[in-house]
mmCIF file of C-alpha atoms in Angstrom:
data_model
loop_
_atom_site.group_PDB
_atom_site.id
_atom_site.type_symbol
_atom_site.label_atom_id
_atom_site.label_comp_id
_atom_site.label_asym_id
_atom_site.label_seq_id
_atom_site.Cartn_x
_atom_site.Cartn_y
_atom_site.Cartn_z
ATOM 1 C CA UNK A 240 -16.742 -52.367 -59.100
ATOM 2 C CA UNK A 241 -14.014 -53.915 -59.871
ATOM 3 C CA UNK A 242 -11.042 -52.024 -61.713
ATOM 4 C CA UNK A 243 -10.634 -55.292 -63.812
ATOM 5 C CA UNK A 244 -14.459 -54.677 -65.107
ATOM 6 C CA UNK A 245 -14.772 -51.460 -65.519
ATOM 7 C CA UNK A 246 -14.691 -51.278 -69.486
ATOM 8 C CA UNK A 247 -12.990 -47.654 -69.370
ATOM 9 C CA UNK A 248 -10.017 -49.561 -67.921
ATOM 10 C CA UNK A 249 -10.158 -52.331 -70.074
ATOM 11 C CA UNK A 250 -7.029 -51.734 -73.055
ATOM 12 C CA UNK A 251 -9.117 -53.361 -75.754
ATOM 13 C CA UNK A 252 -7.137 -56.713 -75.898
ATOM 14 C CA UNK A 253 -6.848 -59.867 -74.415
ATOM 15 C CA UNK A 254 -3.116 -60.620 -73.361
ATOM 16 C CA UNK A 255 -1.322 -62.783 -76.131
ATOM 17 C CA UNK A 256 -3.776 -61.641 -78.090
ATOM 18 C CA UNK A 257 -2.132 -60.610 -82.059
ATOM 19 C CA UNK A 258 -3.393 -57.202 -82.202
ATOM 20 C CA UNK A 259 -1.533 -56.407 -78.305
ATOM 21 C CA UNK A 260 1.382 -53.906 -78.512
ATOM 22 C CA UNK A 261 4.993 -55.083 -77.672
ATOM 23 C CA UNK A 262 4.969 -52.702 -75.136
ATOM 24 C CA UNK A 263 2.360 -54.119 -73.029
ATOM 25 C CA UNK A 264 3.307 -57.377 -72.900
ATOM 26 C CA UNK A 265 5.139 -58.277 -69.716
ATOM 27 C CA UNK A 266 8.976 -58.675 -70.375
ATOM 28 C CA UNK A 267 8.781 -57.858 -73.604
ATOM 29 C CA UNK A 268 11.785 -55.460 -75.033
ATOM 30 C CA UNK A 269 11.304 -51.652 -76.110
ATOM 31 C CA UNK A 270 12.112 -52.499 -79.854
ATOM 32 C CA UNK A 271 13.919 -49.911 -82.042
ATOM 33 C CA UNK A 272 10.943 -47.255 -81.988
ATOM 34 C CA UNK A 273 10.517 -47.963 -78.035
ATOM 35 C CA UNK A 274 14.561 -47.157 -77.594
ATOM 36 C CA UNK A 275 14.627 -44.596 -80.284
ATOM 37 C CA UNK A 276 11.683 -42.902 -78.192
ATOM 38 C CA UNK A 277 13.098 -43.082 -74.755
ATOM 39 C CA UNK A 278 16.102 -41.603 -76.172
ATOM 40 C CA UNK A 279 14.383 -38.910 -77.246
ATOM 41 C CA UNK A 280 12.418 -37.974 -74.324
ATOM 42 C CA UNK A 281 15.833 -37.708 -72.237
ATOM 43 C CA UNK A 282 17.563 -35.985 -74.647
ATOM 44 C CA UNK A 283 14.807 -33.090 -74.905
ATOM 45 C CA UNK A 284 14.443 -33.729 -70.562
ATOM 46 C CA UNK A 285 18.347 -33.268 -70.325
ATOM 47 C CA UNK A 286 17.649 -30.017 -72.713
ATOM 48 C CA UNK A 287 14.835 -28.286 -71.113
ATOM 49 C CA UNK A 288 16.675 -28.894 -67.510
ATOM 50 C CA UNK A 289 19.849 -27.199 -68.723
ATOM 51 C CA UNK A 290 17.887 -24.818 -70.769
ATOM 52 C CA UNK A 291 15.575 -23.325 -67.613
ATOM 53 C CA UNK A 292 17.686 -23.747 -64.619
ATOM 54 C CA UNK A 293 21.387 -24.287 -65.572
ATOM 55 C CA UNK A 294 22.084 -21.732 -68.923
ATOM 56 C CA UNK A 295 21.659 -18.218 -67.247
ATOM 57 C CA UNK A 296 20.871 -16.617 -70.619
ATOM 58 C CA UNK A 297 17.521 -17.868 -69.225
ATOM 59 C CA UNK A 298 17.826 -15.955 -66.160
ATOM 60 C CA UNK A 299 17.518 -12.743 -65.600
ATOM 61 C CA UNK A 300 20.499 -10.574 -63.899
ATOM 62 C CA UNK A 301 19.507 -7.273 -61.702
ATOM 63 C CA UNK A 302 21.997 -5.431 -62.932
ATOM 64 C CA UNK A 303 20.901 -2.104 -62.307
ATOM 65 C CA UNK A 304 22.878 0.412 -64.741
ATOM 66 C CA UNK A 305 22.266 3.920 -65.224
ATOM 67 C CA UNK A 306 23.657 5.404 -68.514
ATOM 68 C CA UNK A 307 24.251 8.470 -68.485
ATOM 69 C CA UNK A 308 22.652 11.019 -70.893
ATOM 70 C CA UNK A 309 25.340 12.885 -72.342
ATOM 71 C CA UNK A 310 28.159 11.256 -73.761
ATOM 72 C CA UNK A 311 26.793 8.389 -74.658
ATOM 73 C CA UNK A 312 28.630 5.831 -76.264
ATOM 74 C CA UNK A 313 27.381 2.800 -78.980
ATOM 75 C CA UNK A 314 29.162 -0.166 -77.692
ATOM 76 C CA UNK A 315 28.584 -2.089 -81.300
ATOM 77 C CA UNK A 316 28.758 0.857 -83.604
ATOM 78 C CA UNK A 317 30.780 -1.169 -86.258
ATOM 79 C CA UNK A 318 28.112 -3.768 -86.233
ATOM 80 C CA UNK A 319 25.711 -1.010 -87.761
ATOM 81 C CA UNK A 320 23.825 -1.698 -90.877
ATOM 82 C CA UNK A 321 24.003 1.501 -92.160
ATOM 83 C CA UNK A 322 26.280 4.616 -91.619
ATOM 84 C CA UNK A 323 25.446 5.966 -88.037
ATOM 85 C CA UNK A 324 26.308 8.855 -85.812
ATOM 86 C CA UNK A 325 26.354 7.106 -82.638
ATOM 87 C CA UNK A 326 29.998 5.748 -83.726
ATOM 88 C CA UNK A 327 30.948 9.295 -82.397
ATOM 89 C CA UNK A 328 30.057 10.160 -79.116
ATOM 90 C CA UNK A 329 26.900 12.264 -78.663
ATOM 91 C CA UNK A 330 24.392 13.746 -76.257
ATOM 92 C CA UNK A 331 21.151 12.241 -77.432
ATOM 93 C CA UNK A 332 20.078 9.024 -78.235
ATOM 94 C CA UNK A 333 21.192 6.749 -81.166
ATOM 95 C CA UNK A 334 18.412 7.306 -83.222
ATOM 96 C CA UNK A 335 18.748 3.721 -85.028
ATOM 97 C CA UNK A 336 18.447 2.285 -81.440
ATOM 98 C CA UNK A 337 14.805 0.918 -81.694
ATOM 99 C CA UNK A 338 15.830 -0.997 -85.059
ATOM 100 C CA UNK A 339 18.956 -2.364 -83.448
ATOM 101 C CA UNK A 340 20.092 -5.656 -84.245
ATOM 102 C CA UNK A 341 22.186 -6.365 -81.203
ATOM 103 C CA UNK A 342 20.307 -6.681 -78.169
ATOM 104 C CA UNK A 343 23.443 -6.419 -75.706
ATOM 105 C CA UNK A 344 23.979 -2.904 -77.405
ATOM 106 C CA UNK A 345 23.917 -0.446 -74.304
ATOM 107 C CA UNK A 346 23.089 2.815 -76.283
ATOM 108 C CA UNK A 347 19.829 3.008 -74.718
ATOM 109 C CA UNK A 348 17.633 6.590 -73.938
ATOM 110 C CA UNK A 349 18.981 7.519 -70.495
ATOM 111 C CA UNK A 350 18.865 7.474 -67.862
ATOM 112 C CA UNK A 351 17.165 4.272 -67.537
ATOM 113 C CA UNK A 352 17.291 0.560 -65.380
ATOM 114 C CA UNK A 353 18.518 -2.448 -67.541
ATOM 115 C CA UNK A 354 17.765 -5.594 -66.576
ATOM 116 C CA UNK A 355 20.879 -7.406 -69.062
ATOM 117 C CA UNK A 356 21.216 -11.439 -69.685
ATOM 118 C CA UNK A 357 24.708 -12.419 -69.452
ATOM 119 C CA UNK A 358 25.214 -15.788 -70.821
ATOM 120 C CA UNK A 359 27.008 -18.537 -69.438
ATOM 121 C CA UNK A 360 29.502 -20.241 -71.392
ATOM 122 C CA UNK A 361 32.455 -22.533 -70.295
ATOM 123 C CA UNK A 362 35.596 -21.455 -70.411
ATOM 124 C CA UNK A 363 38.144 -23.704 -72.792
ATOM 125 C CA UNK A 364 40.880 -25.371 -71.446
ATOM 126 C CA UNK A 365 42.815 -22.922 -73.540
ATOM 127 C CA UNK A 366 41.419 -19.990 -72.393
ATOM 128 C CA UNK A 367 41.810 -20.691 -68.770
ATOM 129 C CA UNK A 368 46.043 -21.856 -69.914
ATOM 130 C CA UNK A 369 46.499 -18.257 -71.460
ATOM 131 C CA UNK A 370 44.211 -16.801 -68.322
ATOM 132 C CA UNK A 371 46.486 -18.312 -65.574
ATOM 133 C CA UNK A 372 49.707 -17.675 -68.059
ATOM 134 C CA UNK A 373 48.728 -14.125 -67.666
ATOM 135 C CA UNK A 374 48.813 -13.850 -63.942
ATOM 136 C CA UNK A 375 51.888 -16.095 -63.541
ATOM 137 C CA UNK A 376 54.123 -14.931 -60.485
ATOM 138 C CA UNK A 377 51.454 -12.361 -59.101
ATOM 139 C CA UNK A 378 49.964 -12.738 -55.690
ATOM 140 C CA UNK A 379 47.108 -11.471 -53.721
ATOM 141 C CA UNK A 380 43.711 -12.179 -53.555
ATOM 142 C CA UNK A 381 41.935 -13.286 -56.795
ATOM 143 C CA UNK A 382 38.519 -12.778 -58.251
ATOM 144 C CA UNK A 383 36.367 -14.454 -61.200
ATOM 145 C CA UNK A 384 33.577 -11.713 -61.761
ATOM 146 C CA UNK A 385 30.235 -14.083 -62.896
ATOM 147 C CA UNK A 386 32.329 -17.575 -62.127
ATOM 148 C CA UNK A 387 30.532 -19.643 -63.475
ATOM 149 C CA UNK A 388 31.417 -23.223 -62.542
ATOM 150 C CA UNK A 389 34.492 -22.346 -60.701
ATOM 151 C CA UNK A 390 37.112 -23.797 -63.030
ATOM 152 C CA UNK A 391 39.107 -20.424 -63.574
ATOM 153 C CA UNK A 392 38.638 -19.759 -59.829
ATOM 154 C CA UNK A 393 39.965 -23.605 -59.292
ATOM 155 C CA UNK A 394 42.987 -23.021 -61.220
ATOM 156 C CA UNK A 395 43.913 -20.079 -60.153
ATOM 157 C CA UNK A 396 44.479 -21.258 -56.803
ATOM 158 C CA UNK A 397 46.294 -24.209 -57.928
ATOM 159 C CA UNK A 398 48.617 -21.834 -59.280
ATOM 160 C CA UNK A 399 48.984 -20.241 -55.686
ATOM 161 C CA UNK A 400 46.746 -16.928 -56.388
ATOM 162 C CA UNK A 401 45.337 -17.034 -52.519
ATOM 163 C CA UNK A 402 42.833 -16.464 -51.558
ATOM 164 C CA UNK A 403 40.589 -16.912 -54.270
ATOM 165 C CA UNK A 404 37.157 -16.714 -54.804
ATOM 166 C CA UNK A 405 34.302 -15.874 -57.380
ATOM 167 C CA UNK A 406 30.759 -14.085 -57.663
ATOM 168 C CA UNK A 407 28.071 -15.895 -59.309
ATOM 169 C CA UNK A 408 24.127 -15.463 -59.086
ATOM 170 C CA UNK A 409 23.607 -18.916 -60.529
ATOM 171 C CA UNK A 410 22.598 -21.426 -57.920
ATOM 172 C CA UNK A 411 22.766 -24.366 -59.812
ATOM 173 C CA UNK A 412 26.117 -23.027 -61.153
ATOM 174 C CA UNK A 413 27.568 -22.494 -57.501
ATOM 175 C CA UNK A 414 26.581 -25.739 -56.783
ATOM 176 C CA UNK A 415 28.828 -27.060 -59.065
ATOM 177 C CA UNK A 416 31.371 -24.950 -58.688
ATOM 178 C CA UNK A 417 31.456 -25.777 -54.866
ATOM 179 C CA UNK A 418 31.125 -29.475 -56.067
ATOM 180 C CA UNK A 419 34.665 -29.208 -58.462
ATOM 181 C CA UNK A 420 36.367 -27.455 -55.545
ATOM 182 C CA UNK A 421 35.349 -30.734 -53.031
ATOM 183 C CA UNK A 422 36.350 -33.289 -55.716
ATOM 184 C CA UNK A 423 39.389 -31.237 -56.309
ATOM 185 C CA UNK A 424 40.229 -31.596 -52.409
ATOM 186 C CA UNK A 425 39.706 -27.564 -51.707
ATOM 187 C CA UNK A 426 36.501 -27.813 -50.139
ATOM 188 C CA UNK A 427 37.142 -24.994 -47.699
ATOM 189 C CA UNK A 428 39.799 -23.282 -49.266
ATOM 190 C CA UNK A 429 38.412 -21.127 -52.127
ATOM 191 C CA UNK A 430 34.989 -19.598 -51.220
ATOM 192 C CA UNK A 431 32.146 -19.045 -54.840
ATOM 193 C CA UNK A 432 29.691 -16.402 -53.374
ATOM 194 C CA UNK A 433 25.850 -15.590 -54.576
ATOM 195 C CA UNK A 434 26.950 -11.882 -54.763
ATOM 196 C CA UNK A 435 25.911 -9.388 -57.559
ATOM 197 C CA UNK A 436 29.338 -8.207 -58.795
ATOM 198 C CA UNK A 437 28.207 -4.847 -59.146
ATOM 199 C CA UNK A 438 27.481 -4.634 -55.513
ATOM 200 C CA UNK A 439 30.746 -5.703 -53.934
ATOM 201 C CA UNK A 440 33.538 -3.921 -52.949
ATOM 202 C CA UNK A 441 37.076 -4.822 -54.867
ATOM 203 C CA UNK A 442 39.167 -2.290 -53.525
ATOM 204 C CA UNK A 443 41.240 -5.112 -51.872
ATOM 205 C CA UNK A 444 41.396 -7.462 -55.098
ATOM 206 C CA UNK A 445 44.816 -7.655 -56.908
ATOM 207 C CA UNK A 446 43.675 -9.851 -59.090
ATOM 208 C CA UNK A 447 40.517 -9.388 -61.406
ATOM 209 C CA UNK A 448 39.014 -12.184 -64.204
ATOM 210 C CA UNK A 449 36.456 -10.875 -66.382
ATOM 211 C CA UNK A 450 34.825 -13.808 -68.669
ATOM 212 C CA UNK A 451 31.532 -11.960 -69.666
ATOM 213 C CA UNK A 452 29.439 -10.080 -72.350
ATOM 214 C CA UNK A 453 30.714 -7.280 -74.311
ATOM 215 C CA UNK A 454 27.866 -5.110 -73.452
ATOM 216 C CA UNK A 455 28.961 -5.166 -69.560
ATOM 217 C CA UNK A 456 32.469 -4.329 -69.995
ATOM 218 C CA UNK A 457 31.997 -0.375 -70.259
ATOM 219 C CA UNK A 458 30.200 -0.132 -67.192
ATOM 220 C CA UNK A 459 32.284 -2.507 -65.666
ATOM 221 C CA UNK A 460 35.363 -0.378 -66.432
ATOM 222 C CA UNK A 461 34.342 2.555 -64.832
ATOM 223 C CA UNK A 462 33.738 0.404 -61.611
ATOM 224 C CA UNK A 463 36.594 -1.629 -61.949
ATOM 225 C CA UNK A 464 39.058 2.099 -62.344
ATOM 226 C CA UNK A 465 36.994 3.242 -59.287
ATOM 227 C CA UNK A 466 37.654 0.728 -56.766
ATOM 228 C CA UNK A 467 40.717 -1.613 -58.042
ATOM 229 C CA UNK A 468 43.889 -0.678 -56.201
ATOM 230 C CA UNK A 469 46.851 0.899 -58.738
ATOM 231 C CA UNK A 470 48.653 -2.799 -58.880
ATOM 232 C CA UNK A 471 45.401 -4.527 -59.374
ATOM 233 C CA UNK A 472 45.783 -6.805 -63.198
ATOM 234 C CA UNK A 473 42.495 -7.564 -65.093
ATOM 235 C CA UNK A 474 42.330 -10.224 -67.408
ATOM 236 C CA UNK A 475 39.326 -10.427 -69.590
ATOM 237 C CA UNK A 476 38.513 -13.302 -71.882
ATOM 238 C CA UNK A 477 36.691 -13.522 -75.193
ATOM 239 C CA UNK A 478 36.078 -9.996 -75.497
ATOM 240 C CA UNK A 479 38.632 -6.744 -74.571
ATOM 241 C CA UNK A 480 37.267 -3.453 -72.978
ATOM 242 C CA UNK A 481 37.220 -1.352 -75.315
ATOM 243 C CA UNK A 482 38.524 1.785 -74.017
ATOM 244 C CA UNK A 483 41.515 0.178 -72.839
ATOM 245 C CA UNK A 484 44.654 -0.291 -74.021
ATOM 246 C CA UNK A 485 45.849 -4.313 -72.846
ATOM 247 C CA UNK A 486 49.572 -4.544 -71.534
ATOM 248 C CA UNK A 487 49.968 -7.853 -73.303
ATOM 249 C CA UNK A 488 47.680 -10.486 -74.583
ATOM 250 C CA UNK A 489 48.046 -13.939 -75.596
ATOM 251 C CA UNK A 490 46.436 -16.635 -77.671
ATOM 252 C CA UNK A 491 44.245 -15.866 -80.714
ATOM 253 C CA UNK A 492 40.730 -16.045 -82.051
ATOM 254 C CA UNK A 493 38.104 -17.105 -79.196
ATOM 255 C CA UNK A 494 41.101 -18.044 -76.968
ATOM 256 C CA UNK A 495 42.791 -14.758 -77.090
ATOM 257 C CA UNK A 496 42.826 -13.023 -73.231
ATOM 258 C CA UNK A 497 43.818 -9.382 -72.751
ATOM 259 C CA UNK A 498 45.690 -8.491 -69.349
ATOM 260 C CA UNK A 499 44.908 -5.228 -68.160
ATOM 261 C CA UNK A 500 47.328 -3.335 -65.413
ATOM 262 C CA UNK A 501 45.037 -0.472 -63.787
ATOM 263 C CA UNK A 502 47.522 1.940 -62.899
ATOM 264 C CA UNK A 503 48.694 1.914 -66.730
ATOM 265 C CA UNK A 504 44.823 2.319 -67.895
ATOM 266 C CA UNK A 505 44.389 5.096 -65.166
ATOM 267 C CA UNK A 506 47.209 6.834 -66.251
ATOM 268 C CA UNK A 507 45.672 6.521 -70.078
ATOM 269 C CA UNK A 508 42.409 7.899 -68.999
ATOM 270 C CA UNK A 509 44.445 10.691 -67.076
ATOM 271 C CA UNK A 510 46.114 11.541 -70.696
ATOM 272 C CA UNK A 511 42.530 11.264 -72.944
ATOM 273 C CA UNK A 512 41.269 13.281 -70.644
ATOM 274 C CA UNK A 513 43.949 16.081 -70.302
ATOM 275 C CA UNK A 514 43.313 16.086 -74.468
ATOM 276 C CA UNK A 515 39.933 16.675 -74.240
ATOM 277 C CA UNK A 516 40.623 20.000 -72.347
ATOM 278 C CA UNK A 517 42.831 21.127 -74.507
#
């Protein structure tokens, strides 16, 4: 039969006909609904593409951690509702853990696997000025820990930190990293690896930049004090570790960065812990 006859095919109106929609007429325009519509459906298309594959909040990081049992530590203590022991540390669980309001808190009963969402958010053009202000006139090679799209990692080479590089899991986020660093002309020159940080080795890294979630930055000290050599410098953005004491800092509010020198912070651990003997 043909498709022209078949009545399920046939719209219910004759061409030119008064009761035909605008938008089936040939060459006739969208309208202001029509426009207003196709607007719409690309806005929420452009959202549910960055959403899934480009904001890694949606993805999930293997970050294996294992927390130890005793001595554990509440990360957000101050963030408690109500008065809580786990500001202090203590050998057993928080017991307000299971009504927690943060999820990034890392007081968790250990020892246990976390699986942790670390959020990707851009760093400002602020934030990378007072980033790169804090390792002006260093050298050696430089690392962005979760790198996001490269821009820190760009700029620090700029400013002659060489080599430089940065660890991402992010595909889509590597891919535009690597896509900056070829429109930048430095295709070649500064390397963005799919690496889980907590797997590589930084014992030759002089220079450390640390742009992520509070909740990662206590584990991530005791690896960093582990491997980093004595004139390694940390910078951290957004949030400071919290055990550590920063050798300067600059900027203020979200734009504030911390610069840590490890052979400083190592020599503060060496003192906390001399006073714990006592």
């Amino acid at each position: 039969m043909d498709p022209a006859m078949d009545p399920a095919m046939d719209p219910g109106w004759e061409p030119g006909e008064p009761g035909e929609p605008s938008w089936a007429r040939p060459g006739a325009a969208l309208g202001g609904r029509g426009l207003l519509a196709l607007a719409a459906a690309s806005g929420a298309a452009v959202w549910a593409t960055w959403a899934v594959l480009l904001m890694p909040g949606f993805r999930r990081v293997p970050l294996r951690l294992q927390v130890p049992a005793p001595l554990t530590l509440c990360a957000c203590w101050y963030r408690h509702p109500h008065p809580c022991a786990c500001r202090y540390q203590h050998p057993h669980p928080c017991a307000c853990w299971y009504q927690h309001p943060d999820p990034l808190c890392l007081l968790v009963p250990a020892p246990q696997s976390l699986c942790l969402q670390v959020p990707y958010q851009p760093s400002s053009p602020r934030q990378v000025a007072n980033t790169l202000a804090l390792l002006r006139g260093r050298a050696g090679k430089t690392v962005d820990l979760g790198s996001g799209d490269g821009r820190l990692v760009l700029e620090a080479y700029k400013q002659g930190l060489r080599p430089a590089l940065g660890f991402e899991l992010n595909p889509w986020l590597l891919c535009l990293a690597n896509y900056r660093a070829w429109r930048a002309g430095y295709h070649g020159k500064i390397s963005f690896l799919k690496k889980d940080l907590w797997k590589v080795n930084l014992s030759d890294c002089h220079n450390v930049i640390v742009f992520l979630a509070p909740s990662v930055k206590p584990p991530l000290a005791t690896k960093l004090l582990a491997e980093l050599p004595d004139d390694a410098r940390v910078v951290a953005g957004r949030y400071p570790f919290p055990s550590w004491s920063p050798s300067s800092t600059l900027g203020q509010g979200l734009d504030q960065v911390w610069a840590y020198d490890i052979k400083e912070v190592r020599r503060q651990e060496q003192g906390r812990a001399q006073q714990s003997q006592i």
